[in-house]
Short mmCIF file of C-alpha atoms in Angstrom, two decimals:
data_model
loop_
_atom_site.label_atom_id
_atom_site.label_comp_id
_atom_site.label_asym_id
_atom_site.label_seq_id
_atom_site.Cartn_x
_atom_site.Cartn_y
_atom_site.Cartn_z
CA MET D 209 0.02 0.02 -0.03
CA MET D 210 2.63 2.58 1.07
CA MET D 211 6.27 2.24 -0.11
CA GLY D 212 7.39 2.09 3.57
CA ARG D 213 5.60 -1.28 3.96
CA GLN D 214 7.64 -2.65 1.04
CA LEU D 215 10.98 -1.18 1.16
CA LEU D 216 13.54 -1.58 4.08
CA CYS D 217 14.93 1.53 5.62
CA ALA D 218 18.70 1.28 5.37
CA ALA D 219 19.15 3.54 8.33
CA ALA D 220 17.32 1.20 10.72
CA VAL D 221 18.79 -1.95 9.51
CA ALA D 222 22.39 -0.37 9.95
CA LEU D 223 21.46 0.21 13.61
CA ALA D 224 20.51 -3.49 14.20
CA GLY D 225 24.07 -4.89 14.43
CA PRO D 226 25.12 -6.93 17.41
CA ALA D 227 22.38 -5.57 19.71
CA ALA D 228 19.88 -7.73 17.58
CA ALA D 229 20.86 -10.95 19.84
CA GLN D 230 19.36 -9.16 22.94
CA GLN D 231 16.28 -7.52 21.44
CA GLY D 232 13.17 -7.29 23.15
CA LYS D 233 9.76 -8.01 21.58
CA PRO D 234 8.82 -6.45 18.20
CA VAL D 235 6.69 -3.32 18.50
CA PRO D 236 3.11 -4.55 17.72
CA GLU D 237 1.41 -3.21 14.52
CA VAL D 238 -0.07 0.22 15.23
CA HIS D 239 -3.84 0.39 14.77
CA PHE D 240 -4.11 3.91 13.39
CA LEU D 241 -7.85 5.13 13.47
CA SER D 242 -8.53 7.59 10.72
CA TRP D 243 -11.02 9.56 8.82
CA PRO D 244 -13.00 8.62 5.61
CA ALA D 245 -11.03 10.19 2.58
CA ALA D 246 -14.16 11.18 0.64
CA SER D 247 -15.48 13.50 3.27
CA TYR D 248 -12.19 14.34 5.25
CA SER D 249 -9.39 14.18 2.78
CA GLN D 250 -7.08 16.38 4.70
CA TYR D 251 -7.37 14.41 7.82
CA ALA D 252 -6.86 11.20 6.12
CA GLU D 253 -3.93 12.39 4.10
CA SER D 254 -2.25 13.85 7.27
CA ALA D 255 -2.53 10.48 9.02
CA ASN D 256 -1.03 8.69 5.86
CA TYR D 257 1.94 11.18 5.93
CA VAL D 258 2.47 10.39 9.43
CA ALA D 259 2.22 6.62 9.12
CA GLU D 260 4.76 6.74 6.25
CA GLU D 261 7.39 8.35 8.51
CA TRP D 262 6.61 6.04 11.19
CA GLU D 263 7.23 3.13 8.71
CA LYS D 264 10.82 4.48 7.98
CA LEU D 265 11.54 4.00 11.74
CA GLY D 266 10.47 0.40 11.48
CA LEU D 267 6.88 0.32 12.80
CA LYS D 268 4.10 -1.49 11.04
CA VAL D 269 0.97 0.48 10.64
CA PHE D 270 -2.55 -0.38 9.87
CA MET D 271 -4.49 2.49 8.69
CA ASP D 272 -8.19 2.10 9.80
CA GLN D 273 -10.34 4.68 8.06
CA GLN D 274 -13.78 4.80 9.59
CA ALA D 275 -17.09 6.64 8.76
CA PHE D 276 -17.60 9.78 10.71
CA PRO D 277 -19.43 10.33 13.00
CA ASN D 278 -20.23 6.64 13.50
CA PRO D 279 -18.57 4.11 14.09
CA MET D 280 -15.53 6.29 14.30
CA LEU D 281 -16.82 8.35 17.33
CA LYS D 282 -17.68 5.16 19.19
CA MET D 283 -14.24 3.73 18.62
CA TRP D 284 -12.61 7.01 19.49
CA PHE D 285 -14.47 8.15 22.56
CA ASN D 286 -16.30 5.16 23.94
CA ASP D 287 -14.32 2.08 23.10
CA HIS D 288 -10.98 3.69 22.83
CA ASP D 289 -10.41 1.07 20.13
CA PHE D 290 -7.00 2.24 18.48
CA ASP D 291 -3.28 2.67 19.30
CA ALA D 292 -3.34 6.12 17.57
CA VAL D 293 -6.06 8.28 16.26
CA LEU D 294 -5.91 11.37 14.03
CA SER D 295 -7.77 13.57 16.65
CA SER D 296 -9.33 16.80 15.11
CA LEU D 297 -10.76 19.19 17.99
CA SER D 298 -12.50 22.04 16.51
CA GLY D 299 -12.06 25.53 17.67
CA ALA D 300 -14.84 27.60 19.29
CA PRO D 301 -15.19 30.64 21.44
CA HIS D 302 -15.91 28.55 24.77
CA ARG D 303 -12.84 26.53 23.93
CA LEU D 304 -10.47 29.68 24.58
CA GLU D 305 -11.09 28.67 28.22
CA PRO D 306 -7.49 27.04 28.79
CA ASP D 307 -8.79 23.97 30.73
CA PHE D 308 -10.42 22.44 27.54
CA PHE D 309 -7.22 21.81 25.71
CA THR D 310 -5.04 20.78 28.72
CA ASN D 311 -6.70 19.46 32.03
CA ALA D 312 -9.99 18.33 30.45
CA GLN D 313 -8.17 16.32 27.72
CA PHE D 314 -5.47 14.71 29.85
CA ASN D 315 -6.47 14.53 33.56
CA SER D 316 -6.67 10.68 34.44
CA ALA D 317 -10.16 11.49 35.93
CA ASN D 318 -11.45 11.98 32.38
CA SER D 319 -10.45 8.54 31.09
CA SER D 320 -13.76 6.77 31.34
CA PRO D 321 -15.73 5.92 28.18
CA GLY D 322 -17.31 9.03 26.53
CA SER D 323 -15.02 11.66 28.33
CA TRP D 324 -12.09 13.58 26.67
CA ASN D 325 -9.11 11.66 27.79
CA VAL D 326 -9.22 9.05 25.12
CA GLY D 327 -5.79 8.08 25.21
CA GLU D 328 -5.98 7.18 29.12
CA TYR D 329 -2.94 9.38 29.79
CA SER D 330 -2.18 9.58 33.60
CA ASN D 331 0.46 11.63 35.26
CA PRO D 332 -0.15 12.30 38.95
CA GLU D 333 1.69 15.86 38.81
CA PHE D 334 -0.29 16.81 35.87
CA ASP D 335 -3.55 15.89 37.56
CA ARG D 336 -2.48 17.80 40.74
CA LEU D 337 -1.81 20.98 38.80
CA GLY D 338 -4.87 20.52 36.46
CA ASN D 339 -7.10 20.29 39.59
CA GLU D 340 -5.34 23.16 41.23
CA GLN D 341 -5.80 25.57 38.36
CA LEU D 342 -9.51 25.09 38.27
CA GLY D 343 -9.77 27.00 41.65
CA ILE D 344 -7.53 29.83 40.70
CA PHE D 345 -9.29 33.07 39.50
CA ASP D 346 -6.03 35.27 39.37
CA LYS D 347 -5.40 35.09 35.67
CA THR D 348 -1.51 35.64 36.01
CA LYS D 349 -1.23 32.82 38.64
CA ARG D 350 -3.32 30.61 36.65
CA GLN D 351 -1.38 31.28 33.48
CA LYS D 352 1.75 29.89 35.09
CA ILE D 353 0.12 26.55 35.88
CA ILE D 354 -1.49 26.29 32.36
CA TYR D 355 2.19 26.95 31.02
CA GLU D 356 3.30 24.21 33.07
CA LEU D 357 0.69 21.71 32.16
CA GLN D 358 1.78 22.51 28.52
CA ARG D 359 5.37 21.64 29.40
CA ILE D 360 4.50 18.43 31.03
CA LEU D 361 2.44 17.44 27.96
CA PHE D 362 5.38 18.23 25.79
CA GLU D 363 7.70 16.04 27.82
CA ASP D 364 5.29 13.09 28.08
CA GLN D 365 3.96 13.39 24.47
CA PRO D 366 0.62 11.73 24.95
CA GLU D 367 -0.24 13.26 21.61
CA ALA D 368 1.82 14.82 18.66
CA VAL D 369 0.28 18.25 17.78
CA LEU D 370 0.24 18.56 13.96
CA TYR D 371 -1.07 22.13 13.38
CA SER D 372 -3.76 24.63 14.33
CA PRO D 373 -5.91 25.03 11.04
CA VAL D 374 -6.90 28.15 9.22
CA ARG D 375 -10.20 27.44 7.68
CA ARG D 376 -12.02 28.90 4.69
CA PHE D 377 -15.82 28.69 4.23
CA ALA D 378 -17.79 29.76 1.14
CA VAL D 379 -21.33 31.26 0.59
CA ASN D 380 -23.22 31.72 -2.76
CA THR D 381 -23.84 35.54 -2.81
CA LYS D 382 -26.72 35.15 -5.38
CA ASN D 383 -28.76 33.33 -2.90
CA MET D 384 -27.83 34.69 0.58
CA GLU D 385 -25.82 37.39 2.52
CA ILE D 386 -24.62 37.87 6.09
CA ASP D 387 -25.84 40.87 7.95
CA GLY D 388 -22.61 41.65 9.83
CA TYR D 389 -20.29 38.71 9.70
CA GLU D 390 -18.50 38.03 13.10
CA ASP D 391 -14.93 37.02 13.01
CA ASN D 392 -14.99 33.87 15.00
CA PRO D 393 -12.84 30.86 15.55
CA GLN D 394 -15.59 28.67 13.96
CA GLY D 395 -16.05 30.91 11.08
CA LEU D 396 -19.31 30.56 9.26
CA ARG D 397 -20.32 27.68 11.52
CA ALA D 398 -20.56 29.85 14.45
CA ASN D 399 -24.17 30.39 15.62
CA ALA D 400 -23.58 34.19 15.83
CA ASN D 401 -23.16 34.13 11.92
CA VAL D 402 -25.94 31.45 11.42
CA MET D 403 -28.36 33.82 13.06
CA ARG D 404 -27.21 36.55 10.73
CA MET D 405 -27.62 34.76 7.45
CA ARG D 406 -30.27 36.29 5.44
CA SER D 407 -31.91 34.62 2.32
CA LYS D 408 -32.40 36.31 -0.93
CA ARG D 409 -34.89 33.67 -1.95
CA ASP D 410 -38.56 34.15 -1.87
CA GLN D 411 -38.99 31.17 0.58
CA ASN D 412 -36.66 33.09 3.19
CA LEU D 413 -34.60 29.82 3.48
CA VAL D 414 -30.88 29.44 3.74
CA ARG D 415 -29.46 26.02 2.53
CA ILE D 416 -26.43 24.85 4.12
CA GLY D 417 -24.42 21.87 2.91
CA TRP D 418 -21.81 19.67 4.65
CA THR D 419 -20.91 16.04 5.26
CA VAL D 420 -22.08 15.79 8.93
CA GLU D 421 -25.15 13.77 9.62
CA PHE D 422 -27.59 15.14 12.33
CA SER D 423 -28.59 11.91 14.03
CA VAL D 424 -28.64 13.31 17.44
CA LEU D 425 -31.31 16.15 18.56
CA ASN D 426 -31.32 15.07 22.10
CA PRO D 427 -29.13 17.37 24.13
CA THR D 428 -28.67 14.60 26.94
CA ALA D 429 -27.00 12.59 24.30
CA ALA D 430 -24.83 15.11 22.41
CA ARG D 431 -21.07 14.30 22.05
CA THR D 432 -19.70 16.33 19.30
CA LEU D 433 -19.34 20.17 19.08
CA GLU D 434 -21.49 20.09 15.86
CA GLU D 435 -24.35 18.28 17.81
CA THR D 436 -24.16 20.74 20.74
CA GLU D 437 -24.19 23.81 18.39
CA ILE D 438 -27.31 22.53 16.48
CA ALA D 439 -28.81 22.00 19.95
CA ALA D 440 -28.07 25.53 20.92
CA LEU D 441 -30.31 26.74 18.16
CA LEU D 442 -33.07 24.88 19.74
CA TYR D 443 -32.38 25.26 23.34
CA ASP D 444 -31.20 28.60 24.80
CA ARG D 445 -28.02 28.65 27.03
CA LEU D 446 -27.93 31.21 29.95
CA LEU D 447 -24.85 32.94 28.33
CA TRP D 448 -23.58 33.42 24.91
CA ILE D 449 -19.76 33.11 24.55
CA GLY D 450 -18.57 35.96 22.20
CA SER D 451 -15.87 35.45 19.56
CA ASP D 452 -13.35 36.97 22.03
CA GLY D 453 -14.26 34.36 24.61
CA VAL D 454 -16.11 36.90 26.87
CA PRO D 455 -19.38 35.65 28.18
CA GLN D 456 -22.44 37.71 27.16
CA ASN D 457 -25.95 37.65 28.69
CA TRP D 458 -28.41 35.56 26.71
CA LEU D 459 -31.30 33.82 28.48
CA ALA D 460 -29.69 35.34 31.62
CA THR D 461 -30.07 39.24 32.26
CA SER D 462 -27.23 39.21 34.90
CA VAL D 463 -24.68 37.06 36.64
CA GLU D 464 -23.56 37.86 40.15
CA GLU D 465 -20.63 36.17 41.61
CA VAL D 466 -21.37 36.48 45.39
CA SER D 467 -18.28 34.40 46.29
CA ASP D 468 -16.00 31.95 44.71
CA THR D 469 -18.66 29.10 45.35
CA GLU D 470 -21.92 31.12 45.11
CA ILE D 471 -23.37 32.58 41.88
CA ILE D 472 -26.71 34.14 41.50
CA VAL D 473 -28.37 34.29 37.88
CA LYS D 474 -31.27 36.44 36.88
CA ILE D 475 -33.21 35.21 33.79
CA ARG D 476 -35.53 36.86 31.42
CA GLY D 477 -39.18 36.92 32.78
CA ASP D 478 -40.98 37.15 29.46
CA HIS D 479 -39.63 34.30 27.35
CA THR D 480 -41.38 31.05 26.48
CA PHE D 481 -40.72 27.67 25.07
CA SER D 482 -41.74 26.81 21.55
CA ASP D 483 -44.86 25.25 23.06
CA GLY D 484 -45.84 28.58 24.49
CA LYS D 485 -45.18 27.67 28.19
CA PRO D 486 -43.01 30.13 30.16
CA VAL D 487 -39.26 29.67 30.88
CA THR D 488 -38.70 29.81 34.60
CA ALA D 489 -36.01 29.52 37.22
CA GLU D 490 -37.45 26.07 37.93
CA ASP D 491 -36.69 25.01 34.45
CA VAL D 492 -33.07 26.09 34.93
CA LYS D 493 -32.71 24.24 38.11
CA PHE D 494 -34.27 21.06 36.68
CA SER D 495 -32.00 21.15 33.56
CA PHE D 496 -28.66 21.33 35.72
CA ASP D 497 -29.91 18.64 37.94
CA TYR D 498 -31.15 16.54 35.20
CA MET D 499 -28.03 16.71 33.20
CA LYS D 500 -26.02 15.80 36.19
CA LYS D 501 -28.20 12.96 37.31
CA TRP D 502 -28.17 11.38 33.94
CA GLU D 503 -24.44 12.08 33.21
CA ALA D 504 -25.06 13.82 29.93
CA PRO D 505 -21.79 12.97 28.13
CA TYR D 506 -20.73 16.31 26.83
CA PHE D 507 -21.63 18.26 29.99
CA VAL D 508 -21.16 15.98 32.94
CA GLN D 509 -17.48 17.04 33.66
CA TYR D 510 -18.70 20.79 33.74
CA LEU D 511 -21.29 19.85 36.42
CA SER D 512 -19.11 17.82 38.82
CA ARG D 513 -18.53 20.95 41.09
CA VAL D 514 -22.14 22.00 40.98
CA ASP D 515 -23.34 21.35 44.65
CA THR D 516 -26.79 22.74 44.62
CA VAL D 517 -29.22 24.78 42.30
CA GLU D 518 -31.87 26.60 43.79
CA ALA D 519 -34.94 28.41 42.24
CA VAL D 520 -34.97 31.46 44.53
CA ASP D 521 -38.05 32.98 42.70
CA ALA D 522 -39.49 32.76 39.05
CA THR D 523 -36.53 34.54 37.60
CA THR D 524 -33.64 33.82 40.00
CA VAL D 525 -31.36 30.95 40.26
CA ARG D 526 -28.63 30.50 43.04
CA PHE D 527 -25.75 28.15 42.17
CA THR D 528 -23.48 26.84 44.96
CA LEU D 529 -20.44 25.05 44.06
CA THR D 530 -18.48 22.36 46.08
CA GLU D 531 -15.11 24.20 45.62
CA PRO D 532 -14.21 27.32 43.63
CA TYR D 533 -14.32 26.59 39.77
CA ALA D 534 -12.72 29.22 37.62
CA PRO D 535 -14.23 27.92 34.20
CA PHE D 536 -17.79 27.97 35.74
CA ILE D 537 -18.98 31.04 33.94
CA MET D 538 -17.83 29.98 30.60
CA ASN D 539 -17.81 26.33 30.69
CA THR D 540 -20.94 25.63 32.73
CA LEU D 541 -23.18 28.66 32.35
CA GLY D 542 -21.86 29.32 28.91
CA GLN D 543 -22.57 25.74 27.48
CA MET D 544 -25.57 24.12 29.46
CA TYR D 545 -29.05 24.27 27.88
CA VAL D 546 -32.26 25.03 29.56
CA LEU D 547 -34.74 22.24 29.05
CA PRO D 548 -38.55 22.52 29.69
CA LYS D 549 -39.18 20.55 32.97
CA HIS D 550 -42.71 19.80 31.85
CA VAL D 551 -41.48 17.79 28.89
CA TRP D 552 -38.38 16.01 30.40
CA GLU D 553 -39.25 15.33 34.09
CA THR D 554 -41.36 12.14 33.60
CA LEU D 555 -40.09 11.30 30.16
CA VAL D 556 -37.96 8.12 31.09
CA ASP D 557 -40.90 6.62 33.03
CA ASP D 558 -43.58 7.52 30.47
CA LEU D 559 -41.66 6.06 27.52
CA GLY D 560 -40.28 3.03 29.52
CA ILE D 561 -36.75 3.77 28.63
CA GLU D 562 -33.59 3.34 30.84
CA THR D 563 -32.07 6.78 30.17
CA PRO D 564 -33.25 9.94 28.65
CA GLN D 565 -30.16 9.54 26.12
CA GLN D 566 -32.38 6.72 24.48
CA PHE D 567 -35.06 9.29 23.67
CA ALA D 568 -35.07 10.33 19.85
CA ASN D 569 -36.51 13.87 20.58
CA ASP D 570 -37.62 14.12 16.88
CA ASN D 571 -39.81 17.24 17.91
CA PRO D 572 -37.83 19.11 20.21
CA VAL D 573 -39.63 21.61 22.52
CA GLY D 574 -37.19 24.30 23.48
CA SER D 575 -36.70 27.98 24.00
CA GLY D 576 -34.08 28.70 21.29
CA PRO D 577 -34.32 30.76 18.18
CA PHE D 578 -35.35 27.77 16.00
CA THR D 579 -37.70 24.89 16.09
CA VAL D 580 -37.37 21.71 13.92
CA LYS D 581 -39.85 21.72 11.12
CA TYR D 582 -38.67 18.32 9.89
CA ARG D 583 -35.75 15.88 9.84
CA ARG D 584 -35.13 13.40 7.19
CA GLU D 585 -32.58 11.02 8.78
CA GLY D 586 -29.09 11.16 7.09
CA SER D 587 -30.04 13.94 4.49
CA GLU D 588 -31.87 16.92 5.77
CA LEU D 589 -32.81 18.94 8.82
CA TYR D 590 -35.08 22.01 8.50
CA LEU D 591 -35.06 24.66 11.18
CA ALA D 592 -37.63 27.21 11.27
CA ARG D 593 -36.96 30.54 12.88
CA ARG D 594 -39.17 31.81 15.71
CA ALA D 595 -40.13 35.27 15.10
CA ASP D 596 -41.27 35.58 18.76
CA HIS D 597 -37.66 34.90 20.14
CA PHE D 598 -35.90 37.76 21.86
CA ALA D 599 -33.12 37.52 19.37
CA PRO D 600 -34.76 36.24 16.25
CA ALA D 601 -32.66 34.72 13.31
CA LEU D 602 -33.08 36.32 9.89
CA SER D 603 -34.02 33.17 7.96
CA ASP D 604 -35.04 29.57 8.22
CA ILE D 605 -32.07 27.09 7.87
CA LEU D 606 -32.02 23.80 5.79
CA HIS D 607 -29.01 21.61 6.59
CA VAL D 608 -28.34 19.22 3.70
CA VAL D 609 -26.12 16.18 4.18
CA PHE D 610 -23.82 15.22 1.35
CA GLY D 611 -21.68 12.08 0.77
CA SER D 612 -18.46 13.92 -0.03
CA ALA D 613 -16.84 17.27 0.31
CA GLU D 614 -16.44 17.47 -3.49
CA ILE D 615 -20.18 17.23 -4.06
CA VAL D 616 -20.75 20.03 -1.45
CA GLY D 617 -18.44 22.24 -3.30
CA GLN D 618 -20.20 21.44 -6.69
CA SER D 619 -23.56 22.12 -5.17
CA LEU D 620 -22.52 25.52 -3.89
CA LYS D 621 -21.20 26.60 -7.27
CA ALA D 622 -24.36 25.42 -8.92
CA GLY D 623 -26.44 27.47 -6.43
CA SER D 624 -28.51 24.52 -5.24
CA ILE D 625 -27.00 25.20 -1.64
CA ASP D 626 -26.12 28.67 -0.32
CA VAL D 627 -23.50 28.00 2.15
CA SER D 628 -20.78 25.37 2.71
CA PHE D 629 -20.00 24.37 6.17
CA GLN D 630 -17.46 22.00 4.67
CA PRO D 631 -14.06 23.93 4.84
CA VAL D 632 -12.91 24.70 1.19
CA PRO D 633 -9.85 22.42 0.59
CA PRO D 634 -6.63 24.28 0.28
CA ASN D 635 -6.13 23.28 -3.14
CA GLY D 636 -9.50 24.77 -4.13
CA VAL D 637 -9.22 28.18 -2.74
CA GLU D 638 -8.15 29.75 -5.96
CA GLU D 639 -10.95 28.07 -8.00
CA PHE D 640 -13.56 29.19 -5.42
CA SER D 641 -12.14 32.71 -5.17
CA GLU D 642 -12.36 33.27 -8.83
CA HIS D 643 -16.01 32.03 -9.19
CA PRO D 644 -18.13 35.19 -9.59
CA ASP D 645 -21.07 34.07 -7.27
CA LEU D 646 -18.78 32.85 -4.30
CA LYS D 647 -17.32 34.60 -1.37
CA LEU D 648 -14.93 33.19 0.90
CA TYR D 649 -14.60 33.81 4.80
CA GLU D 650 -11.35 32.98 6.47
CA ALA D 651 -11.22 31.83 10.23
CA GLN D 652 -8.17 31.28 12.37
CA SER D 653 -9.22 28.28 14.55
CA ASN D 654 -8.04 27.76 18.06
CA GLY D 655 -8.65 24.03 17.55
CA ILE D 656 -5.91 21.65 16.71
CA ASN D 657 -5.23 18.45 14.80
CA ALA D 658 -3.04 15.95 16.50
CA VAL D 659 -2.12 12.27 16.76
CA ARG D 660 -3.47 11.03 20.07
CA TYR D 661 -1.79 8.01 21.46
CA LYS D 662 -3.62 5.35 23.66
CA VAL D 663 -0.91 5.28 26.30
CA THR D 664 -2.17 2.29 28.10
CA GLY D 665 -2.01 0.09 24.94
CA PRO D 666 0.73 -2.26 23.77
CA VAL D 667 2.47 0.26 21.63
CA PHE D 668 2.34 3.50 23.05
CA SER D 669 2.77 2.99 26.76
CA ASN D 670 6.41 3.40 26.16
CA ARG D 671 7.23 7.12 26.78
CA ASP D 672 10.48 7.02 24.85
CA LEU D 673 8.82 5.82 21.74
CA ARG D 674 6.23 8.74 21.95
CA ARG D 675 9.04 11.26 22.51
CA ALA D 676 11.07 9.83 19.46
CA LEU D 677 7.87 10.07 17.29
CA PHE D 678 7.82 13.77 18.04
CA TYR D 679 10.52 14.05 15.43
CA ALA D 680 8.88 11.77 13.04
CA VAL D 681 6.03 13.91 11.85
CA PRO D 682 6.62 15.77 8.59
CA TYR D 683 4.97 18.99 10.07
CA GLU D 684 5.96 21.37 7.34
CA LYS D 685 5.05 18.93 4.55
CA ILE D 686 1.63 18.42 5.90
CA ARG D 687 1.19 22.06 6.45
CA ASP D 688 2.59 23.12 2.78
CA GLU D 689 1.30 20.10 0.79
CA ILE D 690 -2.01 19.08 2.42
CA GLN D 691 -2.99 22.52 3.95
CA ASP D 692 -1.55 24.66 1.22
CA GLY D 693 0.05 26.74 4.00
CA ASN D 694 -3.15 27.44 5.68
CA ALA D 695 -2.06 26.19 9.09
CA VAL D 696 -0.08 27.35 12.09
CA LEU D 697 2.53 24.91 13.47
CA THR D 698 2.53 24.38 17.29
CA SER D 699 3.84 21.77 19.81
CA THR D 700 1.19 22.59 22.36
CA PRO D 701 -2.48 21.92 22.40
CA ILE D 702 -3.25 25.49 23.14
CA ALA D 703 -2.93 27.23 19.81
CA PRO D 704 -0.88 30.41 19.45
CA VAL D 705 -4.03 32.43 18.69
CA ASN D 706 -5.11 31.99 22.28
CA ALA D 707 -2.12 34.08 23.06
CA PHE D 708 -2.50 34.67 26.71
CA TRP D 709 -2.47 30.93 27.50
CA HIS D 710 -0.20 29.59 24.86
CA ASN D 711 3.24 28.74 26.28
CA PRO D 712 5.67 30.25 23.88
CA ASP D 713 8.69 28.43 25.47
CA ILE D 714 7.62 25.09 24.28
CA PRO D 715 10.01 23.96 21.57
CA ALA D 716 8.77 24.20 17.91
CA PRO D 717 7.90 21.20 15.87
CA GLU D 718 10.77 19.57 14.29
CA HIS D 719 11.00 16.74 11.78
CA ASP D 720 14.29 14.91 12.18
CA LEU D 721 14.20 11.00 11.74
CA ASP D 722 17.92 10.80 12.81
CA LYS D 723 17.11 12.44 16.12
CA ALA D 724 14.09 9.96 16.55
CA ARG D 725 16.40 7.05 15.67
CA ALA D 726 19.05 8.27 18.36
CA ILE D 727 16.28 8.59 21.05
CA LEU D 728 15.06 5.09 20.35
CA LYS D 729 18.74 3.67 20.38
CA GLU D 730 19.45 5.46 23.45
CA ALA D 731 16.28 4.01 25.05
CA GLY D 732 17.26 0.45 24.14
CA PHE D 733 15.22 -0.04 21.13
CA SER D 734 16.66 -1.98 18.18
CA TRP D 735 16.04 -3.12 14.80
CA ASP D 736 15.97 -6.65 13.37
CA ASP D 737 17.30 -7.63 9.81
CA ASP D 738 13.99 -6.64 8.21
CA GLY D 739 14.25 -3.28 9.73
CA ARG D 740 11.30 -3.95 12.14
CA LEU D 741 11.33 -2.01 15.43
CA HIS D 742 11.75 -3.80 18.66
CA PHE D 743 11.18 -2.79 22.33
CA PRO D 744 14.08 -2.69 24.80
CA PRO D 745 14.83 -6.15 26.37
CA GLU D 746 12.85 -6.67 29.40
#
């Protein structure tokens, strides 16, 4: 398949020598979980580029491209069924909170199925510092710890960060316009921009195309950023996180931090759910209690420090925390949805299901700016604007699912869709730019693409191997050939665009197979006559 699987690496063989007699076991074949090339060619190609370099070091690699979202998400987040996975964590304003890309991803407490530490990394000092920074409100003091967390991750290499992407999205200006585009890490995908999309069609409908299926409309079952952002159009959050990472009032009218562990939130007193029933403080209390009780996978870690939620009166909610939690405003109040108590309270018993996650929720009742007009599984999701919402959207939205990124682009040029949520591939930027009807919007993401290792597995439990492979990633080649230069190289999971929290002292990415071999040899690794890499003798 790849030349590295057929040809011996002369440098590796040369290192075998007399040490071969005392070799340890051969490093097992690497199960590399990757993305489907038809829909995510850049991710698939990046994984292939990395695998080719690994093979030059004597590793055998099985590339396992799986459909996204399923079964890939299940293998990635639930089963941890991989040795390495091409991890793509999208940028978003609320992910400017530094805990997300550090402690949330790598604290050993988050290693259970469905949580963020999919590689099952564990380091007691990292855990201690990760937990400590959660209670520090002084940004300068907290910054020092966030810097140290990044240093530890660089030393341990539970993942090899490839780059932070620059993404371009396109619209067909014959059919729609954006009433005041907001520069946002998510680009056009940001709900702030979705709300501003104005149709030029008689139907007042904006058609959005991409390759992501919307199989989940149940907020208690949401797992991906895409699923949570769709849900946020149906269910209001208390706060809206601006593109600069600053929380803004949304359903809430004020937030008072009485102390480090007591927060009082006032909500609008004149807002209703889509069935006409009022939104009250009791619904807010119910939502937080309910999500915590049923361990909603995307939100449970943000609720762990919530001790009690009290509806003081119809529009006032008091949150009491078990301990100080610096990300509470952004991570908890800025992401949790408000559910209608009258819909969800007895739902499990009424339907005879074991958990609310099993509820399809085909006709959501929410307080958000849209309602679901219809959903055709695997093909379309129609969201109708609520004219009576306190911040009404400008047009209805129709999400159309396509089988490949190429078809999305063709449909946009033809005018059958108005917006592409599929990033324009780097090699297509010039063609899209020259099209008379298309307009491109560029977004510097705060997300990252990386190779995440399962550090409890048979291959990457060895720290020296992971450290060596830091030098076995063709960073610049991936950036220049696959991303056409539209990426920022970084060795830390907090991207440079998040400047205050990004540690500038972490060494820059470096591709050097000779250094990788030297680290392996010094650690006791060896190569057999076929160039296959072996662990140090036991």
